[in-house]
């Protein structure tokens, strides 16, 4: 009897060490799952932001390229013009009343005629074949040699002087001192200036006045009150470039035309 040994029998309710290791706390499981979901949501949020930012940058780049492309497509001649590098901009006082009465180009006088002659006096410049190709000059046009280098190219003129000559011809006709005999020449100049004005489409704004003071001075009932400043391309810079690159003077052109 004394040799009998008793062993403890574990109760079903008492957890074993293995069961303790295998069992998990439900609260801990929920917290871990919640944290994982939160991290996943944050990652998706950042990914969505990155995608939206990339799309926005792509649309911005596309719109910028299209805008630049449109400008290039609509203004190929200006972009290729050899005078472009010397273009300067200046802010000038704009005023149509009463300063226009003091303009050297207004009125009928020898001084006004001389002012217009000086304004439109510009000869031809020389275009290389490469520049002429960019400008769209037809290869079938007659070429000429540069008087100093002998390079083959084309004689050309700067448009602003051609436009001013047309304006001067119309001014002289209106003054009764013109020399245009063919009506077609008048229509041609009118059409040239119309195209030029519409091409540039000046968006400046002016006010209209119709006071009794203006009527008493003999001015029209509706007077343009265009005062203030405007930004202009420097005409003098263009004229200087034209003078420096002149290969045939205006006088030479006149004598050549008379010879024909």
mmCIF file of C-alpha atoms in Angstrom:
data_model
loop_
_atom_site.group_PDB
_atom_site.id
_atom_site.type_symbol
_atom_site.label_atom_id
_atom_site.label_comp_id
_atom_site.label_asym_id
_atom_site.label_seq_id
_atom_site.Cartn_x
_atom_site.Cartn_y
_atom_site.Cartn_z
ATOM 1 C CA UNK A 1 0.000 0.000 0.000
ATOM 2 C CA UNK A 2 2.773 2.353 0.784
ATOM 3 C CA UNK A 3 4.223 1.969 -2.725
ATOM 4 C CA UNK A 4 1.165 3.276 -4.478
ATOM 5 C CA UNK A 5 1.802 6.647 -6.226
ATOM 6 C CA UNK A 6 -0.866 9.105 -7.162
ATOM 7 C CA UNK A 7 -0.729 11.301 -10.252
ATOM 8 C CA UNK A 8 -2.663 14.463 -10.731
ATOM 9 C CA UNK A 9 -5.301 14.223 -13.394
ATOM 10 C CA UNK A 10 -5.716 17.572 -15.266
ATOM 11 C CA UNK A 11 -9.187 18.970 -15.338
ATOM 12 C CA UNK A 12 -10.867 19.720 -18.645
ATOM 13 C CA UNK A 13 -11.384 23.329 -17.639
ATOM 14 C CA UNK A 14 -7.717 23.897 -16.878
ATOM 15 C CA UNK A 15 -5.870 25.113 -19.971
ATOM 16 C CA UNK A 16 -2.716 23.380 -20.958
ATOM 17 C CA UNK A 17 0.429 25.317 -21.871
ATOM 18 C CA UNK A 18 -0.002 24.333 -25.510
ATOM 19 C CA UNK A 19 -3.551 25.555 -25.563
ATOM 20 C CA UNK A 20 -2.422 28.862 -24.098
ATOM 21 C CA UNK A 21 0.036 29.303 -26.941
ATOM 22 C CA UNK A 22 -2.533 28.391 -29.596
ATOM 23 C CA UNK A 23 -5.344 30.581 -28.319
ATOM 24 C CA UNK A 24 -5.480 34.261 -29.424
ATOM 25 C CA UNK A 25 -7.061 37.275 -27.887
ATOM 26 C CA UNK A 26 -10.081 38.371 -30.015
ATOM 27 C CA UNK A 27 -9.451 42.043 -29.202
ATOM 28 C CA UNK A 28 -5.863 41.766 -30.387
ATOM 29 C CA UNK A 29 -6.989 40.142 -33.638
ATOM 30 C CA UNK A 30 -9.455 42.974 -34.329
ATOM 31 C CA UNK A 31 -6.860 45.637 -33.587
ATOM 32 C CA UNK A 32 -4.293 44.004 -35.865
ATOM 33 C CA UNK A 33 -6.807 43.680 -38.712
ATOM 34 C CA UNK A 34 -7.846 47.308 -38.283
ATOM 35 C CA UNK A 35 -4.237 48.500 -38.407
ATOM 36 C CA UNK A 36 -3.591 46.484 -41.561
ATOM 37 C CA UNK A 37 -6.651 47.932 -43.230
ATOM 38 C CA UNK A 38 -5.652 51.459 -42.208
ATOM 39 C CA UNK A 39 -2.191 51.017 -43.698
ATOM 40 C CA UNK A 40 -3.681 49.603 -46.874
ATOM 41 C CA UNK A 41 -6.073 52.546 -47.194
ATOM 42 C CA UNK A 42 -3.209 55.014 -46.745
ATOM 43 C CA UNK A 43 -1.207 53.312 -49.477
ATOM 44 C CA UNK A 44 -4.154 53.401 -51.868
ATOM 45 C CA UNK A 45 -4.781 57.076 -51.045
ATOM 46 C CA UNK A 46 -1.182 58.014 -51.847
ATOM 47 C CA UNK A 47 -1.300 55.937 -55.014
ATOM 48 C CA UNK A 48 -4.496 57.699 -56.112
ATOM 49 C CA UNK A 49 -2.902 61.107 -55.457
ATOM 50 C CA UNK A 50 0.136 60.124 -57.518
ATOM 51 C CA UNK A 51 -2.023 58.962 -60.422
ATOM 52 C CA UNK A 52 -4.123 62.148 -60.379
ATOM 53 C CA UNK A 53 -0.999 64.316 -60.242
ATOM 54 C CA UNK A 54 0.525 62.441 -63.178
ATOM 55 C CA UNK A 55 -2.658 62.835 -65.218
ATOM 56 C CA UNK A 56 -2.811 66.562 -64.425
ATOM 57 C CA UNK A 57 0.815 67.075 -65.450
ATOM 58 C CA UNK A 58 0.237 65.124 -68.652
ATOM 59 C CA UNK A 59 -2.770 67.262 -69.618
ATOM 60 C CA UNK A 60 -0.818 70.433 -68.808
ATOM 61 C CA UNK A 61 2.084 69.338 -71.003
ATOM 62 C CA UNK A 62 -0.263 68.409 -73.856
ATOM 63 C CA UNK A 63 -2.121 71.731 -73.685
ATOM 64 C CA UNK A 64 1.164 73.667 -73.606
ATOM 65 C CA UNK A 65 2.483 71.797 -76.639
ATOM 66 C CA UNK A 66 -0.760 72.322 -78.539
ATOM 67 C CA UNK A 67 -0.746 76.027 -77.729
ATOM 68 C CA UNK A 68 2.858 76.409 -78.842
ATOM 69 C CA UNK A 69 2.119 74.372 -81.946
ATOM 70 C CA UNK A 70 -0.842 76.576 -82.829
ATOM 71 C CA UNK A 71 1.256 79.721 -82.539
ATOM 72 C CA UNK A 72 3.916 78.210 -84.749
ATOM 73 C CA UNK A 73 1.372 77.030 -87.293
ATOM 74 C CA UNK A 74 -0.393 80.378 -87.459
ATOM 75 C CA UNK A 75 2.735 82.538 -87.582
ATOM 76 C CA UNK A 76 5.340 80.688 -89.670
ATOM 77 C CA UNK A 77 6.480 83.790 -91.542
ATOM 78 C CA UNK A 78 7.146 85.852 -88.428
ATOM 79 C CA UNK A 79 9.058 83.011 -86.779
ATOM 80 C CA UNK A 80 11.321 82.659 -89.817
ATOM 81 C CA UNK A 81 11.753 86.363 -90.554
ATOM 82 C CA UNK A 82 15.446 87.355 -90.406
ATOM 83 C CA UNK A 83 14.526 90.672 -88.753
ATOM 84 C CA UNK A 84 12.989 88.867 -85.757
ATOM 85 C CA UNK A 85 16.135 88.847 -83.542
ATOM 86 C CA UNK A 86 16.327 92.654 -83.535
ATOM 87 C CA UNK A 87 12.673 93.242 -82.688
ATOM 88 C CA UNK A 88 12.362 95.531 -79.678
ATOM 89 C CA UNK A 89 9.276 96.580 -77.755
ATOM 90 C CA UNK A 90 8.572 100.017 -76.380
ATOM 91 C CA UNK A 91 5.784 101.655 -74.423
ATOM 92 C CA UNK A 92 4.480 104.779 -76.122
ATOM 93 C CA UNK A 93 1.941 107.414 -75.238
ATOM 94 C CA UNK A 94 -1.139 106.872 -77.356
ATOM 95 C CA UNK A 95 -3.418 109.750 -78.181
ATOM 96 C CA UNK A 96 -5.584 110.610 -81.180
ATOM 97 C CA UNK A 97 -6.830 113.955 -79.925
ATOM 98 C CA UNK A 98 -5.622 116.661 -80.089
ATOM 99 C CA UNK A 99 -2.021 115.525 -80.664
ATOM 100 C CA UNK A 100 -2.731 114.207 -84.163
ATOM 101 C CA UNK A 101 -3.098 117.774 -85.440
ATOM 102 C CA UNK A 102 0.570 118.361 -84.624
ATOM 103 C CA UNK A 103 1.770 115.210 -86.372
ATOM 104 C CA UNK A 104 4.419 115.848 -89.050
ATOM 105 C CA UNK A 105 2.501 113.444 -91.297
ATOM 106 C CA UNK A 106 -0.780 115.360 -91.135
ATOM 107 C CA UNK A 107 -1.928 118.204 -93.352
ATOM 108 C CA UNK A 108 -1.001 119.330 -96.832
ATOM 109 C CA UNK A 109 2.464 120.828 -96.946
ATOM 110 C CA UNK A 110 5.927 120.260 -98.321
ATOM 111 C CA UNK A 111 7.029 119.261 -94.815
ATOM 112 C CA UNK A 112 4.369 116.541 -94.652
ATOM 113 C CA UNK A 113 5.365 115.208 -98.075
ATOM 114 C CA UNK A 114 9.001 115.066 -97.021
ATOM 115 C CA UNK A 115 8.086 113.314 -93.762
ATOM 116 C CA UNK A 116 6.202 110.634 -95.680
ATOM 117 C CA UNK A 117 8.993 110.254 -98.211
ATOM 118 C CA UNK A 118 11.494 109.701 -95.396
ATOM 119 C CA UNK A 119 9.131 107.288 -93.658
ATOM 120 C CA UNK A 120 8.748 105.036 -96.678
ATOM 121 C CA UNK A 121 12.301 105.268 -97.981
ATOM 122 C CA UNK A 122 13.662 101.729 -97.660
ATOM 123 C CA UNK A 123 15.490 99.584 -100.168
ATOM 124 C CA UNK A 124 15.580 95.850 -100.764
ATOM 125 C CA UNK A 125 17.311 93.375 -98.484
ATOM 126 C CA UNK A 126 18.863 90.018 -99.375
ATOM 127 C CA UNK A 127 17.408 86.619 -98.490
ATOM 128 C CA UNK A 128 19.475 83.461 -98.570
ATOM 129 C CA UNK A 129 17.855 80.450 -100.212
ATOM 130 C CA UNK A 130 17.537 78.711 -96.836
ATOM 131 C CA UNK A 131 15.684 81.658 -95.302
ATOM 132 C CA UNK A 132 13.526 82.077 -98.394
ATOM 133 C CA UNK A 133 12.526 78.418 -98.167
ATOM 134 C CA UNK A 134 11.381 78.896 -94.551
ATOM 135 C CA UNK A 135 9.387 81.961 -95.594
ATOM 136 C CA UNK A 136 7.601 80.047 -98.322
ATOM 137 C CA UNK A 137 9.181 81.889 -101.251
ATOM 138 C CA UNK A 138 8.566 80.031 -104.491
ATOM 139 C CA UNK A 139 11.775 78.453 -105.849
ATOM 140 C CA UNK A 140 10.639 79.470 -109.335
ATOM 141 C CA UNK A 141 11.237 83.152 -108.585
ATOM 142 C CA UNK A 142 14.238 84.782 -110.197
ATOM 143 C CA UNK A 143 17.320 84.721 -108.009
ATOM 144 C CA UNK A 144 20.024 87.341 -107.673
ATOM 145 C CA UNK A 145 23.554 87.516 -106.328
ATOM 146 C CA UNK A 146 24.543 89.259 -103.149
ATOM 147 C CA UNK A 147 26.577 92.286 -104.298
ATOM 148 C CA UNK A 148 29.403 91.573 -101.840
ATOM 149 C CA UNK A 149 29.501 87.814 -101.259
ATOM 150 C CA UNK A 150 28.160 86.619 -104.607
ATOM 151 C CA UNK A 151 25.828 84.185 -102.850
ATOM 152 C CA UNK A 152 22.693 83.229 -104.755
ATOM 153 C CA UNK A 153 19.443 84.282 -103.119
ATOM 154 C CA UNK A 154 16.514 86.619 -103.476
ATOM 155 C CA UNK A 155 15.885 90.337 -103.198
ATOM 156 C CA UNK A 156 13.109 91.141 -100.744
ATOM 157 C CA UNK A 157 11.509 93.969 -98.824
ATOM 158 C CA UNK A 158 10.282 94.426 -95.262
ATOM 159 C CA UNK A 159 6.489 94.478 -95.253
ATOM 160 C CA UNK A 160 5.964 97.517 -93.037
ATOM 161 C CA UNK A 161 7.563 99.830 -95.614
ATOM 162 C CA UNK A 162 5.465 98.366 -98.404
ATOM 163 C CA UNK A 163 2.331 98.913 -96.331
ATOM 164 C CA UNK A 164 3.328 102.496 -95.534
ATOM 165 C CA UNK A 165 3.865 103.206 -99.230
ATOM 166 C CA UNK A 166 0.354 101.993 -99.963
ATOM 167 C CA UNK A 167 -1.009 104.185 -97.179
ATOM 168 C CA UNK A 168 0.891 107.169 -98.540
ATOM 169 C CA UNK A 169 -0.494 106.605 -102.046
ATOM 170 C CA UNK A 170 -4.042 106.594 -100.660
ATOM 171 C CA UNK A 171 -3.272 109.705 -98.610
ATOM 172 C CA UNK A 172 -2.046 111.523 -101.697
ATOM 173 C CA UNK A 173 -5.149 110.497 -103.626
ATOM 174 C CA UNK A 174 -7.352 111.826 -100.837
ATOM 175 C CA UNK A 175 -5.397 115.100 -100.890
ATOM 176 C CA UNK A 176 -5.776 115.424 -104.642
ATOM 177 C CA UNK A 177 -2.058 115.185 -105.319
ATOM 178 C CA UNK A 178 -1.889 111.481 -106.107
ATOM 179 C CA UNK A 179 -0.453 109.907 -109.214
ATOM 180 C CA UNK A 180 -2.396 106.636 -109.271
ATOM 181 C CA UNK A 181 -4.107 106.255 -112.646
ATOM 182 C CA UNK A 182 -5.579 102.757 -112.389
ATOM 183 C CA UNK A 183 -8.447 102.087 -109.999
ATOM 184 C CA UNK A 184 -7.051 98.588 -109.520
ATOM 185 C CA UNK A 185 -3.980 100.066 -107.820
ATOM 186 C CA UNK A 186 -6.200 101.831 -105.275
ATOM 187 C CA UNK A 187 -8.178 98.672 -104.636
ATOM 188 C CA UNK A 188 -4.972 96.704 -104.280
ATOM 189 C CA UNK A 189 -3.634 99.050 -101.599
ATOM 190 C CA UNK A 190 -6.958 99.074 -99.767
ATOM 191 C CA UNK A 191 -7.025 95.274 -99.765
ATOM 192 C CA UNK A 192 -3.421 95.047 -98.603
ATOM 193 C CA UNK A 193 -4.033 97.356 -95.652
ATOM 194 C CA UNK A 194 -7.293 95.614 -94.787
ATOM 195 C CA UNK A 195 -5.542 92.260 -94.585
ATOM 196 C CA UNK A 196 -2.745 93.736 -92.485
ATOM 197 C CA UNK A 197 -5.081 95.400 -89.994
ATOM 198 C CA UNK A 198 -7.223 92.310 -89.632
ATOM 199 C CA UNK A 199 -4.157 90.097 -89.292
ATOM 200 C CA UNK A 200 -2.832 92.110 -86.350
ATOM 201 C CA UNK A 201 -6.328 92.812 -84.927
ATOM 202 C CA UNK A 202 -5.394 95.559 -82.468
ATOM 203 C CA UNK A 203 -7.420 94.887 -79.313
ATOM 204 C CA UNK A 204 -6.879 98.347 -77.803
ATOM 205 C CA UNK A 205 -9.973 99.962 -76.293
ATOM 206 C CA UNK A 206 -10.995 103.580 -76.874
ATOM 207 C CA UNK A 207 -13.764 105.735 -75.458
ATOM 208 C CA UNK A 208 -16.165 107.791 -77.566
ATOM 209 C CA UNK A 209 -17.016 111.387 -76.706
ATOM 210 C CA UNK A 210 -19.674 113.670 -78.167
ATOM 211 C CA UNK A 211 -19.583 116.868 -76.119
ATOM 212 C CA UNK A 212 -20.774 120.289 -77.176
ATOM 213 C CA UNK A 213 -17.164 121.514 -77.012
ATOM 214 C CA UNK A 214 -16.186 119.179 -79.799
ATOM 215 C CA UNK A 215 -19.134 120.271 -81.904
ATOM 216 C CA UNK A 216 -18.233 123.943 -81.450
ATOM 217 C CA UNK A 217 -14.687 123.221 -82.639
ATOM 218 C CA UNK A 218 -16.018 121.728 -85.840
ATOM 219 C CA UNK A 219 -14.970 118.193 -84.965
ATOM 220 C CA UNK A 220 -17.294 115.236 -85.588
ATOM 221 C CA UNK A 221 -20.066 114.564 -83.123
ATOM 222 C CA UNK A 222 -18.413 111.322 -82.017
ATOM 223 C CA UNK A 223 -14.733 111.744 -81.192
ATOM 224 C CA UNK A 224 -12.334 108.949 -80.306
ATOM 225 C CA UNK A 225 -10.832 109.548 -76.888
ATOM 226 C CA UNK A 226 -7.944 107.110 -77.187
ATOM 227 C CA UNK A 227 -5.500 108.182 -74.506
ATOM 228 C CA UNK A 228 -3.033 106.203 -72.408
ATOM 229 C CA UNK A 229 -0.127 103.955 -73.347
ATOM 230 C CA UNK A 230 0.423 101.075 -75.731
ATOM 231 C CA UNK A 231 3.212 98.581 -76.285
ATOM 232 C CA UNK A 232 4.615 98.633 -79.816
ATOM 233 C CA UNK A 233 7.295 96.938 -81.839
ATOM 234 C CA UNK A 234 10.034 99.469 -82.400
ATOM 235 C CA UNK A 235 9.740 100.804 -85.935
ATOM 236 C CA UNK A 236 13.174 102.399 -85.672
ATOM 237 C CA UNK A 237 14.769 99.038 -84.832
ATOM 238 C CA UNK A 238 13.212 97.504 -87.946
ATOM 239 C CA UNK A 239 14.276 100.458 -90.088
ATOM 240 C CA UNK A 240 17.835 100.244 -88.744
ATOM 241 C CA UNK A 241 17.999 96.533 -89.595
ATOM 242 C CA UNK A 242 16.654 97.231 -93.084
ATOM 243 C CA UNK A 243 19.233 99.955 -93.680
ATOM 244 C CA UNK A 244 22.080 97.731 -92.484
ATOM 245 C CA UNK A 245 21.040 94.858 -94.772
ATOM 246 C CA UNK A 246 20.103 96.922 -97.814
ATOM 247 C CA UNK A 247 21.446 95.609 -101.133
ATOM 248 C CA UNK A 248 19.476 97.861 -103.483
ATOM 249 C CA UNK A 249 18.302 101.334 -102.577
ATOM 250 C CA UNK A 250 14.824 102.708 -103.147
ATOM 251 C CA UNK A 251 16.293 105.053 -105.759
ATOM 252 C CA UNK A 252 17.865 102.118 -107.604
ATOM 253 C CA UNK A 253 14.487 100.379 -107.657
ATOM 254 C CA UNK A 254 12.802 103.487 -109.056
ATOM 255 C CA UNK A 255 15.399 103.852 -111.818
ATOM 256 C CA UNK A 256 15.124 100.142 -112.652
ATOM 257 C CA UNK A 257 11.346 100.430 -112.968
ATOM 258 C CA UNK A 258 11.689 103.506 -115.194
ATOM 259 C CA UNK A 259 14.089 101.593 -117.429
ATOM 260 C CA UNK A 260 11.505 98.881 -117.886
#
